[in-house]
Short mmCIF file of N, CA, C and O in Angstrom, two decimals:
data_model
loop_
_atom_site.label_atom_id
_atom_site.label_comp_id
_atom_site.label_asym_id
_atom_site.label_seq_id
_atom_site.Cartn_x
_atom_site.Cartn_y
_atom_site.Cartn_z
N UNK A 288 58.32 -71.93 58.62
CA UNK A 288 57.76 -72.86 59.67
C UNK A 288 56.55 -73.48 59.36
O UNK A 288 55.76 -72.77 59.26
N UNK A 289 56.64 -74.60 59.31
CA UNK A 289 55.65 -75.28 59.54
C UNK A 289 54.95 -75.94 60.44
O UNK A 289 55.35 -76.20 61.37
N UNK A 290 53.30 -75.18 60.73
CA UNK A 290 52.29 -76.14 61.93
C UNK A 290 52.17 -77.54 61.69
O UNK A 290 51.88 -78.12 60.16
N UNK A 291 52.65 -78.35 62.75
CA UNK A 291 52.42 -79.57 62.39
C UNK A 291 51.49 -80.00 62.60
O UNK A 291 49.81 -79.14 62.96
N UNK A 292 50.29 -81.62 61.68
CA UNK A 292 49.19 -81.67 61.43
C UNK A 292 48.51 -82.23 62.90
O UNK A 292 49.89 -83.06 63.97
N UNK A 293 47.68 -82.11 63.15
CA UNK A 293 46.95 -82.58 64.06
C UNK A 293 46.79 -84.05 64.27
O UNK A 293 46.21 -84.81 63.15
N UNK A 294 47.19 -85.03 64.80
CA UNK A 294 46.98 -86.11 65.49
C UNK A 294 45.51 -86.48 64.85
O UNK A 294 44.57 -86.41 65.37
N UNK A 295 45.13 -87.30 63.76
CA UNK A 295 43.95 -88.43 62.38
C UNK A 295 43.24 -88.83 63.44
O UNK A 295 42.21 -88.42 63.46
N UNK A 296 44.01 -89.09 64.50
CA UNK A 296 42.71 -90.13 65.41
C UNK A 296 41.99 -88.79 66.82
O UNK A 296 40.97 -89.46 67.01
N UNK A 297 42.03 -87.62 66.48
CA UNK A 297 41.76 -86.56 67.70
C UNK A 297 40.32 -86.27 66.96
O UNK A 297 40.64 -85.69 65.88
N UNK A 298 39.51 -85.63 67.52
CA UNK A 298 38.59 -84.22 67.12
C UNK A 298 38.34 -83.17 68.15
O UNK A 298 38.87 -83.72 69.42
N UNK A 299 38.30 -81.95 67.68
CA UNK A 299 38.26 -80.68 68.26
C UNK A 299 37.19 -80.61 68.87
O UNK A 299 35.62 -80.39 67.64
N UNK A 300 36.38 -80.63 70.15
CA UNK A 300 34.75 -80.40 70.26
C UNK A 300 35.34 -79.67 71.70
O UNK A 300 36.87 -78.81 71.09
N UNK A 301 34.20 -79.34 72.21
CA UNK A 301 33.89 -78.24 73.69
C UNK A 301 33.74 -79.53 74.59
O UNK A 301 34.05 -80.40 74.60
N UNK A 302 35.02 -78.82 75.33
CA UNK A 302 34.26 -79.31 76.96
C UNK A 302 33.02 -79.72 77.12
O UNK A 302 32.34 -80.92 77.67
N UNK A 303 31.58 -78.51 76.70
CA UNK A 303 30.39 -79.36 77.28
C UNK A 303 30.34 -80.25 76.53
O UNK A 303 29.94 -81.36 77.12
N UNK A 304 31.12 -81.32 75.78
CA UNK A 304 30.70 -81.94 74.73
C UNK A 304 31.96 -83.57 75.47
O UNK A 304 30.98 -84.45 74.66
N UNK A 305 32.68 -83.59 76.45
CA UNK A 305 32.98 -84.81 76.89
C UNK A 305 32.16 -85.43 77.83
O UNK A 305 31.60 -84.70 78.38
N UNK A 306 32.41 -86.84 77.39
CA UNK A 306 31.60 -88.11 78.28
C UNK A 306 32.82 -88.57 78.88
O UNK A 306 34.07 -89.42 78.37
N UNK A 307 32.44 -90.22 79.83
CA UNK A 307 32.93 -90.71 80.32
C UNK A 307 33.71 -92.19 79.49
O UNK A 307 32.79 -92.24 78.19
N UNK A 308 35.43 -91.54 79.54
CA UNK A 308 35.75 -92.42 78.32
C UNK A 308 36.42 -92.26 77.77
O UNK A 308 37.01 -93.44 76.71
N UNK A 309 36.00 -90.17 77.02
CA UNK A 309 37.12 -90.22 76.22
C UNK A 309 38.17 -89.48 76.46
O UNK A 309 38.36 -89.62 78.05
N UNK A 310 39.39 -89.34 75.89
CA UNK A 310 40.47 -89.60 76.75
C UNK A 310 40.20 -88.07 75.67
O UNK A 310 40.55 -87.23 74.55
N UNK A 311 41.20 -87.07 76.26
CA UNK A 311 41.48 -85.55 76.56
C UNK A 311 42.81 -84.97 76.53
O UNK A 311 43.56 -84.76 77.13
N UNK A 312 43.00 -84.32 75.18
CA UNK A 312 44.33 -83.49 75.51
C UNK A 312 44.46 -82.24 76.30
O UNK A 312 43.81 -81.52 76.21
N UNK A 313 45.07 -82.84 77.84
CA UNK A 313 45.45 -81.02 78.37
C UNK A 313 47.12 -81.08 78.49
O UNK A 313 47.72 -81.98 77.70
N UNK A 314 47.53 -79.98 78.88
CA UNK A 314 48.85 -79.63 78.60
C UNK A 314 48.82 -80.30 80.10
O UNK A 314 48.54 -80.85 80.48
N UNK A 315 50.84 -80.22 79.02
CA UNK A 315 51.75 -80.31 78.40
C UNK A 315 51.62 -80.96 76.97
O UNK A 315 52.57 -81.05 75.90
N UNK A 316 50.73 -81.95 77.36
CA UNK A 316 50.59 -82.78 75.96
C UNK A 316 50.33 -81.93 74.84
O UNK A 316 49.01 -81.39 74.85
N UNK A 317 51.31 -82.47 73.24
CA UNK A 317 50.27 -81.91 72.53
C UNK A 317 49.66 -82.03 71.27
O UNK A 317 50.16 -83.26 70.70
N UNK A 318 48.76 -81.85 70.56
CA UNK A 318 47.49 -82.19 69.65
C UNK A 318 47.96 -83.54 68.26
O UNK A 318 47.26 -84.13 67.93
N UNK A 319 49.41 -82.81 68.80
CA UNK A 319 49.61 -82.57 67.04
C UNK A 319 51.39 -84.27 67.74
O UNK A 319 51.70 -84.65 66.61
N UNK A 320 51.49 -83.96 68.83
CA UNK A 320 52.13 -85.73 69.33
C UNK A 320 51.68 -86.57 67.91
O UNK A 320 50.01 -87.01 68.24
N UNK A 321 52.26 -87.96 68.08
CA UNK A 321 51.78 -89.50 67.06
C UNK A 321 51.04 -89.84 67.94
O UNK A 321 49.63 -90.72 67.53
N UNK A 322 51.17 -89.97 69.66
CA UNK A 322 50.64 -90.27 70.65
C UNK A 322 49.45 -90.49 70.77
O UNK A 322 49.36 -90.65 72.39
N UNK A 323 49.28 -88.77 70.41
CA UNK A 323 48.49 -87.79 72.04
C UNK A 323 47.20 -88.75 72.22
O UNK A 323 46.57 -88.45 73.12
N UNK A 324 46.04 -89.39 71.04
CA UNK A 324 44.87 -90.49 71.51
C UNK A 324 45.32 -90.90 72.20
O UNK A 324 44.46 -91.63 72.94
N UNK A 325 46.98 -91.95 72.65
CA UNK A 325 46.96 -92.91 73.52
C UNK A 325 47.11 -91.88 75.31
O UNK A 325 47.11 -92.76 76.10
N UNK A 326 47.78 -91.21 74.83
CA UNK A 326 49.14 -90.73 76.21
C UNK A 326 48.12 -89.18 76.70
O UNK A 326 48.49 -88.79 77.73
N UNK A 327 46.51 -89.41 76.40
CA UNK A 327 45.96 -87.92 76.51
C UNK A 327 45.52 -88.75 77.93
O UNK A 327 44.85 -89.73 77.85
N UNK A 328 44.33 -86.95 78.37
CA UNK A 328 43.58 -88.22 79.95
C UNK A 328 42.28 -88.49 79.57
O UNK A 328 41.80 -87.91 78.77
N UNK A 329 41.93 -90.25 80.35
CA UNK A 329 40.90 -90.60 79.98
C UNK A 329 40.34 -90.22 80.54
O UNK A 329 39.74 -89.63 82.32
N UNK A 330 38.64 -88.88 80.85
CA UNK A 330 37.89 -88.95 81.67
C UNK A 330 36.74 -89.91 82.52
O UNK A 330 36.57 -90.77 81.75
N UNK A 331 37.37 -90.01 83.94
CA UNK A 331 36.74 -91.59 84.32
C UNK A 331 35.02 -91.23 84.45
O UNK A 331 33.85 -91.82 85.01
N UNK A 332 34.94 -89.11 84.81
CA UNK A 332 33.34 -88.92 85.95
C UNK A 332 33.31 -87.65 85.44
O UNK A 332 33.94 -86.69 85.53
N UNK A 333 32.09 -87.03 85.23
CA UNK A 333 32.17 -85.45 84.77
C UNK A 333 31.08 -85.25 86.26
O UNK A 333 30.29 -86.29 86.70
N UNK A 334 31.94 -85.00 87.40
CA UNK A 334 31.96 -84.24 88.80
C UNK A 334 30.57 -83.87 88.94
O UNK A 334 29.18 -83.79 89.14
N UNK A 335 30.98 -82.70 88.39
CA UNK A 335 29.23 -81.53 88.30
C UNK A 335 29.74 -80.45 87.63
O UNK A 335 30.65 -80.03 86.63
N UNK A 336 27.92 -79.90 86.82
CA UNK A 336 28.42 -78.26 85.82
C UNK A 336 27.38 -77.18 86.78
O UNK A 336 27.27 -77.60 87.62
N UNK A 337 28.72 -76.20 86.70
CA UNK A 337 27.81 -75.37 87.01
C UNK A 337 28.32 -73.82 87.04
O UNK A 337 28.74 -73.34 85.71
N UNK A 338 27.40 -72.40 86.73
CA UNK A 338 27.53 -71.60 86.19
C UNK A 338 28.69 -70.63 87.24
O UNK A 338 28.18 -70.11 88.29
N UNK A 339 28.88 -69.47 86.14
CA UNK A 339 30.51 -69.22 87.09
C UNK A 339 29.63 -67.62 86.57
O UNK A 339 29.82 -67.19 85.07
N UNK A 340 29.17 -66.33 87.75
CA UNK A 340 28.59 -65.23 86.76
C UNK A 340 29.33 -64.28 87.76
O UNK A 340 29.65 -64.51 88.75
N UNK A 341 29.52 -62.98 87.23
CA UNK A 341 30.08 -62.25 88.26
C UNK A 341 30.50 -60.71 87.46
O UNK A 341 30.77 -60.91 86.25
N UNK A 342 31.46 -59.84 88.43
CA UNK A 342 31.87 -58.95 87.36
C UNK A 342 33.92 -58.88 87.83
O UNK A 342 34.44 -59.41 88.81
N UNK A 343 34.41 -58.29 86.95
CA UNK A 343 35.95 -58.92 86.75
C UNK A 343 36.64 -57.75 86.01
O UNK A 343 35.87 -57.18 85.32
N UNK A 344 37.82 -56.67 86.36
CA UNK A 344 37.83 -55.99 86.12
C UNK A 344 38.91 -56.86 85.10
O UNK A 344 38.83 -58.23 84.55
N UNK A 345 38.76 -55.10 83.39
CA UNK A 345 38.20 -55.83 82.81
C UNK A 345 40.21 -55.86 82.02
O UNK A 345 40.40 -58.29 81.57
N UNK A 346 41.17 -56.11 82.59
CA UNK A 346 42.39 -56.84 82.97
C UNK A 346 42.34 -58.32 83.48
O UNK A 346 43.58 -59.16 82.93
N UNK A 347 41.34 -58.89 84.24
CA UNK A 347 41.09 -60.34 84.77
C UNK A 347 40.65 -61.57 83.91
O UNK A 347 40.65 -62.04 83.50
N UNK A 348 39.95 -60.58 82.69
CA UNK A 348 39.69 -61.83 82.10
C UNK A 348 39.93 -62.26 80.28
O UNK A 348 41.07 -61.45 79.65
N UNK A 349 39.93 -63.10 80.34
CA UNK A 349 41.30 -64.32 79.07
C UNK A 349 39.75 -63.76 78.01
O UNK A 349 38.74 -62.98 77.89
N UNK A 350 39.85 -63.36 76.65
CA UNK A 350 39.36 -63.15 75.48
C UNK A 350 38.84 -63.93 75.32
O UNK A 350 38.66 -64.76 75.25
N UNK A 351 37.33 -63.36 74.78
CA UNK A 351 36.39 -64.78 74.55
C UNK A 351 34.65 -64.06 76.15
O UNK A 351 33.63 -64.97 75.17
N UNK A 352 35.74 -63.99 77.39
CA UNK A 352 34.50 -63.56 78.39
C UNK A 352 33.46 -62.55 78.01
O UNK A 352 33.03 -62.13 79.36
N UNK A 353 34.45 -61.45 77.46
CA UNK A 353 33.67 -59.68 77.85
C UNK A 353 32.57 -60.00 77.44
O UNK A 353 31.99 -59.81 75.43
N UNK A 354 31.69 -59.70 77.90
CA UNK A 354 30.41 -60.54 77.40
C UNK A 354 29.76 -58.65 77.46
O UNK A 354 29.11 -58.55 76.41
N UNK A 355 29.83 -57.69 78.50
CA UNK A 355 28.76 -56.31 78.20
C UNK A 355 30.39 -55.11 79.02
O UNK A 355 30.21 -55.13 79.96
N UNK A 356 31.00 -54.11 78.21
CA UNK A 356 31.67 -54.33 78.31
C UNK A 356 31.18 -52.88 79.41
O UNK A 356 29.88 -52.08 78.46
N UNK A 357 31.47 -52.32 80.44
CA UNK A 357 31.75 -51.36 80.82
C UNK A 357 32.47 -50.31 81.90
O UNK A 357 33.59 -50.45 81.34
N UNK A 358 32.14 -48.88 81.40
CA UNK A 358 33.25 -47.37 81.13
C UNK A 358 34.15 -47.67 82.41
O UNK A 358 34.62 -46.83 82.22
N UNK A 359 33.62 -48.26 83.10
CA UNK A 359 34.39 -48.39 84.82
C UNK A 359 35.13 -49.17 85.13
O UNK A 359 36.01 -49.50 86.21
N UNK A 360 36.13 -50.30 83.36
CA UNK A 360 36.33 -50.91 83.75
C UNK A 360 36.51 -52.07 84.40
O UNK A 360 37.50 -52.92 84.47
N UNK A 361 34.93 -52.10 84.30
CA UNK A 361 34.72 -53.78 85.09
C UNK A 361 33.66 -54.64 84.06
O UNK A 361 32.95 -53.83 83.70
N UNK A 362 33.38 -55.92 83.83
CA UNK A 362 32.68 -56.45 82.82
C UNK A 362 32.19 -57.74 83.23
O UNK A 362 33.09 -58.24 84.41
N UNK A 363 30.87 -57.99 83.11
CA UNK A 363 29.79 -59.02 83.61
C UNK A 363 30.90 -60.40 82.56
O UNK A 363 31.00 -59.77 81.29
N UNK A 364 31.05 -60.90 83.29
CA UNK A 364 30.94 -62.79 82.80
C UNK A 364 30.47 -63.78 83.40
O UNK A 364 29.29 -63.20 84.65
N UNK A 365 29.99 -64.46 82.74
CA UNK A 365 28.65 -65.59 82.77
C UNK A 365 29.22 -66.71 81.90
O UNK A 365 29.46 -66.82 80.82
N UNK A 366 29.74 -68.46 82.20
CA UNK A 366 29.85 -69.09 81.42
C UNK A 366 29.48 -69.85 83.08
O UNK A 366 29.87 -70.47 83.60
N UNK A 367 30.06 -70.62 81.26
CA UNK A 367 29.76 -72.82 82.45
C UNK A 367 30.91 -73.08 82.52
O UNK A 367 31.56 -73.50 81.92
N UNK A 368 31.10 -73.92 83.85
CA UNK A 368 31.96 -74.32 84.07
C UNK A 368 32.11 -76.35 84.16
O UNK A 368 30.93 -76.85 84.81
N UNK A 369 32.79 -77.24 83.18
CA UNK A 369 32.84 -78.35 83.60
C UNK A 369 33.38 -78.44 84.44
O UNK A 369 34.91 -78.53 84.16
N UNK A 370 33.35 -79.13 85.46
CA UNK A 370 34.71 -80.33 86.69
C UNK A 370 34.32 -81.40 86.49
O UNK A 370 33.03 -82.09 86.24
N UNK A 371 35.25 -82.68 86.23
CA UNK A 371 35.45 -83.47 85.23
C UNK A 371 36.68 -84.25 86.68
O UNK A 371 38.43 -83.82 86.37
N UNK A 372 37.07 -85.12 86.72
CA UNK A 372 37.73 -86.03 87.45
C UNK A 372 38.53 -87.28 85.96
O UNK A 372 37.39 -87.78 85.46
N UNK A 373 39.84 -87.06 85.98
CA UNK A 373 40.26 -88.15 84.93
C UNK A 373 40.42 -89.49 86.20
O UNK A 373 40.44 -89.58 87.13
N UNK A 374 40.81 -90.61 84.82
CA UNK A 374 41.38 -91.89 85.66
C UNK A 374 43.04 -92.36 86.70
O UNK A 374 42.20 -92.87 87.68
N UNK A 375 43.40 -91.18 86.63
CA UNK A 375 43.90 -91.35 88.10
C UNK A 375 43.94 -90.13 89.05
O UNK A 375 44.72 -90.15 90.53
N UNK A 376 42.50 -89.95 89.08
CA UNK A 376 42.32 -89.01 90.40
C UNK A 376 42.40 -87.45 89.92
O UNK A 376 41.88 -86.92 91.42
N UNK A 377 42.78 -87.29 89.76
CA UNK A 377 42.90 -85.75 88.97
C UNK A 377 41.57 -85.14 88.64
O UNK A 377 41.26 -85.15 88.07
N UNK A 378 41.36 -83.88 88.72
CA UNK A 378 39.98 -82.77 89.47
C UNK A 378 40.63 -81.11 88.00
O UNK A 378 41.61 -81.13 88.51
N UNK A 379 39.67 -80.99 87.49
CA UNK A 379 40.17 -80.15 86.50
C UNK A 379 38.51 -79.73 86.79
O UNK A 379 37.93 -79.97 86.18
N UNK A 380 38.89 -77.88 85.99
CA UNK A 380 37.34 -77.67 85.93
C UNK A 380 38.03 -76.85 84.14
O UNK A 380 38.51 -76.02 84.47
N UNK A 381 36.64 -76.58 83.62
CA UNK A 381 37.27 -76.11 82.69
C UNK A 381 35.80 -75.10 81.58
O UNK A 381 35.38 -75.87 82.20
N UNK A 382 35.87 -74.00 81.26
CA UNK A 382 34.51 -73.78 80.83
C UNK A 382 34.10 -74.74 79.31
O UNK A 382 34.99 -74.94 78.86
N UNK A 383 33.01 -74.94 79.12
CA UNK A 383 31.93 -75.25 78.54
C UNK A 383 32.33 -74.78 77.16
O UNK A 383 32.04 -75.90 76.19
N UNK A 384 32.20 -73.87 76.99
CA UNK A 384 32.41 -73.02 75.61
C UNK A 384 34.29 -73.59 75.14
O UNK A 384 34.53 -73.19 73.52
N UNK A 385 34.92 -73.93 75.24
CA UNK A 385 36.91 -74.01 75.42
C UNK A 385 37.05 -75.25 74.91
O UNK A 385 36.59 -76.23 74.85
N UNK A 386 37.39 -74.66 73.51
CA UNK A 386 37.54 -75.67 72.96
C UNK A 386 38.10 -77.01 73.59
O UNK A 386 39.40 -76.73 73.40
N UNK A 387 38.46 -78.32 73.34
CA UNK A 387 39.49 -79.28 73.59
C UNK A 387 39.54 -80.21 72.22
O UNK A 387 38.48 -80.73 71.74
N UNK A 388 40.89 -81.25 72.03
CA UNK A 388 40.86 -82.36 71.50
C UNK A 388 40.47 -83.75 72.16
O UNK A 388 41.71 -83.56 73.16
N UNK A 389 39.86 -84.58 71.91
CA UNK A 389 39.56 -85.53 72.28
C UNK A 389 39.61 -86.26 71.17
O UNK A 389 39.67 -86.54 69.69
N UNK A 390 39.66 -87.56 72.43
CA UNK A 390 39.96 -89.15 70.58
C UNK A 390 38.62 -90.07 72.21
O UNK A 390 38.26 -90.24 73.36
N UNK A 391 37.68 -89.85 70.77
CA UNK A 391 36.43 -90.72 71.82
C UNK A 391 36.49 -91.78 71.67
O UNK A 391 36.49 -92.10 71.24
N UNK A 392 35.02 -91.74 72.52
CA UNK A 392 34.82 -93.33 73.43
C UNK A 392 35.07 -94.92 72.37
O UNK A 392 34.42 -93.88 71.92
N UNK A 393 35.65 -95.27 72.21
CA UNK A 393 34.67 -96.36 71.36
C UNK A 393 33.55 -96.81 72.04
O UNK A 393 32.91 -96.64 72.04
#
């Protein structure tokens, strides 16, 4: 079984790089869809950016967030969160370091 090719109009970047006017591919839209660059959500505004830190049980943290492992079963996490709104008014909170496929604004 072969993996479908990513739409050539899309660019792989991180959420920290999105700007108003960019189109972001969000689930359930697949970046391999031939019209993904047209169907993606348009960024209307970056609402805010904040830093999220704390301790959480190791089983609660997704891969890549384990910063400082502790033998007591808890891990310190520290990441930046981007809060953005699309053109339909939906609000999203994404980790700044997470990858995203976007169609950059013209």
